[in-house]
Short mmCIF file of C-alpha atoms in Angstrom, two decimals:
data_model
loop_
_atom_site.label_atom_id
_atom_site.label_comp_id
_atom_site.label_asym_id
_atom_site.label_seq_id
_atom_site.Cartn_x
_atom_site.Cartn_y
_atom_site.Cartn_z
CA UNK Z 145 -15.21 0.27 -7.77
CA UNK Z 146 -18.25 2.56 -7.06
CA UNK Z 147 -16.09 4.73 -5.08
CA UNK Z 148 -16.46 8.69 -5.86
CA UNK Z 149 -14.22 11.15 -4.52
CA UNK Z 150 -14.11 14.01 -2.65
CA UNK Z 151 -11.95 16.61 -4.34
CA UNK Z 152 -9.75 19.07 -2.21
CA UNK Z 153 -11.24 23.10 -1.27
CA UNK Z 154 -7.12 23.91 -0.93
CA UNK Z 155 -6.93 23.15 2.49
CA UNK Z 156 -3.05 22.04 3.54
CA UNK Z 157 -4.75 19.29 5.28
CA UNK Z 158 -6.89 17.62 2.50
CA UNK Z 159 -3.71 17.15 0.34
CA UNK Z 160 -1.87 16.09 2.79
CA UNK Z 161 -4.09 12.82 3.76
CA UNK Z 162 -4.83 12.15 0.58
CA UNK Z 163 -0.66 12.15 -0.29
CA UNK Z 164 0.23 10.15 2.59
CA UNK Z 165 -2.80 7.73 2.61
CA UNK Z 166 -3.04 7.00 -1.14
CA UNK Z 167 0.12 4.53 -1.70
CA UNK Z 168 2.72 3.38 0.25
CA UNK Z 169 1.07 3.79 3.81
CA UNK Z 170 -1.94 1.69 3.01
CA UNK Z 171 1.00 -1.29 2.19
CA UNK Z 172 3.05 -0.70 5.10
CA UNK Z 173 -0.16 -0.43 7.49
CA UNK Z 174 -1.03 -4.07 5.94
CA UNK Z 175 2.47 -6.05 6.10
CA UNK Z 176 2.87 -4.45 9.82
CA UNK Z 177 -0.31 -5.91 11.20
CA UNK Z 178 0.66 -9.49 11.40
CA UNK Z 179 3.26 -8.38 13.57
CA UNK Z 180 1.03 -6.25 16.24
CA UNK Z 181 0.91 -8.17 19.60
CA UNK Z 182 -2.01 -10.08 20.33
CA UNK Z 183 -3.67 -10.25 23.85
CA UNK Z 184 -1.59 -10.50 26.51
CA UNK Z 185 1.79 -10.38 24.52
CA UNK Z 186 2.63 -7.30 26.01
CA UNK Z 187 2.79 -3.58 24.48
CA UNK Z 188 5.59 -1.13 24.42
CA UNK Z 189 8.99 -2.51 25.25
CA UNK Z 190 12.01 0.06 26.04
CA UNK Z 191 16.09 -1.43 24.44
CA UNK Z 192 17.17 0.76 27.25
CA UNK Z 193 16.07 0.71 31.36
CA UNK Z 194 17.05 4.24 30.87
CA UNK Z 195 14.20 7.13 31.08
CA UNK Z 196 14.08 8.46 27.72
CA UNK Z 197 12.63 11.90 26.90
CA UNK Z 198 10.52 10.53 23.57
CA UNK Z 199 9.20 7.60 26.22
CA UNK Z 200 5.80 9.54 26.61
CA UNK Z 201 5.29 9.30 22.53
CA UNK Z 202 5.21 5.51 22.66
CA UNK Z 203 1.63 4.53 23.32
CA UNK Z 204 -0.05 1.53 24.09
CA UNK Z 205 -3.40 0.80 22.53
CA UNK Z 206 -6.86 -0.34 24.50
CA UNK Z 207 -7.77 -3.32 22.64
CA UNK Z 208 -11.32 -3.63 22.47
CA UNK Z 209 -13.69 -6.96 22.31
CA UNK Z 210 -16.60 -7.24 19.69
CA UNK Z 211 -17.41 -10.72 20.19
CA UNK Z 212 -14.32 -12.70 18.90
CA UNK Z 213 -13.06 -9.30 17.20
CA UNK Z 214 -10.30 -7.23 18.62
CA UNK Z 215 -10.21 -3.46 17.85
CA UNK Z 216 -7.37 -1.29 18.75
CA UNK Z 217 -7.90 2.12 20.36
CA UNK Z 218 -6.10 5.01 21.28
CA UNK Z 219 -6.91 8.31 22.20
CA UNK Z 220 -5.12 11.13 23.33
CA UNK Z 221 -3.38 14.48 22.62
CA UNK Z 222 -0.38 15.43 20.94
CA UNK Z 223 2.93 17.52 21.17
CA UNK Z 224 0.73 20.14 20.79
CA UNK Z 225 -2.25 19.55 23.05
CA UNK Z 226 -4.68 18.81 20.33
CA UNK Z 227 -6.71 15.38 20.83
CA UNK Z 228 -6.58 12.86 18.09
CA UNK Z 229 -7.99 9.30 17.98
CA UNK Z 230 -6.86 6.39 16.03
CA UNK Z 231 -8.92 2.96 15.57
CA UNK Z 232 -7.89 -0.25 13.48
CA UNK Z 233 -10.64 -2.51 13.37
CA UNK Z 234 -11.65 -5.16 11.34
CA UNK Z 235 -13.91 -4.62 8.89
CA UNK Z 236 -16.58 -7.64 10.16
CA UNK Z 237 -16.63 -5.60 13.13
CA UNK Z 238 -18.53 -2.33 11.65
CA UNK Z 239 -21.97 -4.07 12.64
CA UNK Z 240 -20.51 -4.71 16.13
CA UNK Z 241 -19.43 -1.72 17.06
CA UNK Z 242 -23.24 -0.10 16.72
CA UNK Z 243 -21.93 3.51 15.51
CA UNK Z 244 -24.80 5.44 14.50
CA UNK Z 245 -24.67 8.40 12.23
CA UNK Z 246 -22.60 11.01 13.60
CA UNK Z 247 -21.26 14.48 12.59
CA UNK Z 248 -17.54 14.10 14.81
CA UNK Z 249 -16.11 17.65 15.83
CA UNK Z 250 -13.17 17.09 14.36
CA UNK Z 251 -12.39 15.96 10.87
CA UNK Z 252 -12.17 12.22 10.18
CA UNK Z 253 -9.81 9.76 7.70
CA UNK Z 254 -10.90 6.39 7.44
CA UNK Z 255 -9.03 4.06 5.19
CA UNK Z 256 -10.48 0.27 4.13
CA UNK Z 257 -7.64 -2.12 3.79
CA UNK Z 258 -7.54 -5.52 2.90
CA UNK Z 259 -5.83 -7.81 4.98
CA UNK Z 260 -3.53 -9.51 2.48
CA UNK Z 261 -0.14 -8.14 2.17
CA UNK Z 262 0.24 -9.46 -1.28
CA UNK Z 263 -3.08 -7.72 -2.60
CA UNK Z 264 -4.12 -4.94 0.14
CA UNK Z 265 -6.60 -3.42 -2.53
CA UNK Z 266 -9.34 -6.39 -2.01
CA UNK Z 267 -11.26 -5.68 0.86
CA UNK Z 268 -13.64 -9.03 -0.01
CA UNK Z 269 -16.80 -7.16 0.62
CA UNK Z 270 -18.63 -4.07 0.10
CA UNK Z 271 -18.92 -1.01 2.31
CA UNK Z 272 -22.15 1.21 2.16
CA UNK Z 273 -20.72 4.60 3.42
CA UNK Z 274 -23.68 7.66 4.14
CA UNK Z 275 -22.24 11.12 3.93
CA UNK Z 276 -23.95 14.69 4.84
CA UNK Z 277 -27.32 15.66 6.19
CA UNK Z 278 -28.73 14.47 2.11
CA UNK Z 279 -26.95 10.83 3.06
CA UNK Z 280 -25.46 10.35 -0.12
CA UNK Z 281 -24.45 7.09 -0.23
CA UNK Z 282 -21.48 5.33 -1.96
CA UNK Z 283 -20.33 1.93 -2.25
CA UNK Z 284 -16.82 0.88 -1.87
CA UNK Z 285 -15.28 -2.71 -2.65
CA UNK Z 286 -11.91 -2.18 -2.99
CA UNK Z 287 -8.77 -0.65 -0.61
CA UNK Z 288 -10.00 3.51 -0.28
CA UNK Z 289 -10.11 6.62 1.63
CA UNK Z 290 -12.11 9.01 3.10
CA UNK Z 291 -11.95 11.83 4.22
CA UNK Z 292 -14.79 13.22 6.40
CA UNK Z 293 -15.05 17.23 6.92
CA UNK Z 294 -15.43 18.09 10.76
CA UNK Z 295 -19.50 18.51 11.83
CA UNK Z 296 -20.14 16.25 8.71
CA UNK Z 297 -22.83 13.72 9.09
CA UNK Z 298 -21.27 9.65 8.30
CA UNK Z 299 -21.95 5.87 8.80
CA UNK Z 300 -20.76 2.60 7.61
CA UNK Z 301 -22.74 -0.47 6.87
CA UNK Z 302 -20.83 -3.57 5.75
CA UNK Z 303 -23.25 -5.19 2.83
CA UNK Z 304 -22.21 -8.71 3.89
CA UNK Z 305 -19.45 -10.78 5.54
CA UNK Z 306 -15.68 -10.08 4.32
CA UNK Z 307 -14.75 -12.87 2.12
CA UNK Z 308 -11.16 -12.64 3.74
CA UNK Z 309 -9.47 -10.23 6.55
CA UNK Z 310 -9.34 -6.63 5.51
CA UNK Z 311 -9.58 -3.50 8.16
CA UNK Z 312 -10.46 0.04 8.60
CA UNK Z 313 -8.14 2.83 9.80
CA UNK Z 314 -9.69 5.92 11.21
CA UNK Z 315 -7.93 8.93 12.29
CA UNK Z 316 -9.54 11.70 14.39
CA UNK Z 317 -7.49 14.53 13.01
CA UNK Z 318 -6.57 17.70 15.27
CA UNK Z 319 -8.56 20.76 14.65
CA UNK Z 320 -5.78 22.70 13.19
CA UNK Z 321 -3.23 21.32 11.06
CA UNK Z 322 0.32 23.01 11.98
CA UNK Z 323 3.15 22.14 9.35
CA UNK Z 324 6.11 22.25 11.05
CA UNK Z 325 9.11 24.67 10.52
CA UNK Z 326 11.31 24.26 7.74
CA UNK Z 327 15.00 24.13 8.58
CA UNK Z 328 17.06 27.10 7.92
CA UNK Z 329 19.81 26.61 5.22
#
């Protein structure tokens, strides 16, 4: 893999994504996705016809249609009023979507997974990914991360049709990462 990456300035936030996104999560993003609903299978369904008070944390996606391609959307703000964004598309819809190079206002995560649940690290193609106002560009063509500082210019270009199913995660992080209170003993 061509990949090179982007070592950590200390912030909280930096080794958090990396700790979270590197292992497990990338797995258990992959063997969930078969079992997202498809169109028209419905979203969010409650056990209980009672109101609950965590009922306004469970959010339903916009599914989005690139030709024959579904992406899932959703955008909104969280506990603490910040916004945040996530998107899970599939990789053969990069060229679809027409995203030019940007610098986002808010930092960025995007993670490549392959579709296979038994081998999540083959992508089947290569990703050109342009970074910064020099566009440095790297190739990646296995399962990676990347973390994109806020006001930092980016694009993707898919080199050529996936071989098999793989996606891309992004996350549209909150300006300010808060970590939460630790319990008292």
């Amino acid at each position: 893999m061509n990949f090179i990456s982007i070592e950590p300035k200390g912030t909280t936030r930096r080794r958090f994504v990396r700790s979270i996104a590197a292992g497990a999560g990338g797995i258990a993003l992959a063997s969930l996705l078969p079992s997202l609903p498809g169109p028209n299978q419905g979203g969010l369904a409650m056990a209980s016809a009672q109101k609950s008070r965590y009922e306004k944390y469970l959010l339903a996606p916009d599914i989005k249609h690139y030709r024959d391609l579904q992406v899932f959307e959703i955008k909104g703000k969280d506990a603490r009023d910040y916004d945040f964004a996530v998107q899970l598309a599939p990789v053969e819809a990069i060229p679809l979507m027409n995203e030019s190079t940007t610098a986002a206002n808010a930092d960025r995560v995007r993670a490549y997974i392959g579709g296979d649940p038994e081998n999540v690290k083959d992508i089947g193609t290569q990703i050109e990914i342009t970074m910064g106002s020099e566009a440095e560009t790297y190739i990646i063509d296995s399962a990676a991360v990347i973390y994109i500082p806020r006001n930092t210019a980016h694009a993707q270009r898919l080199a050529h049709k996936p071989a098999k199913p793989s996606f891309v995660l992004t996350l549209t992080l909150p300006p300010k990462y808060v970590e939460p209170p630790k319990p008292k003993k």
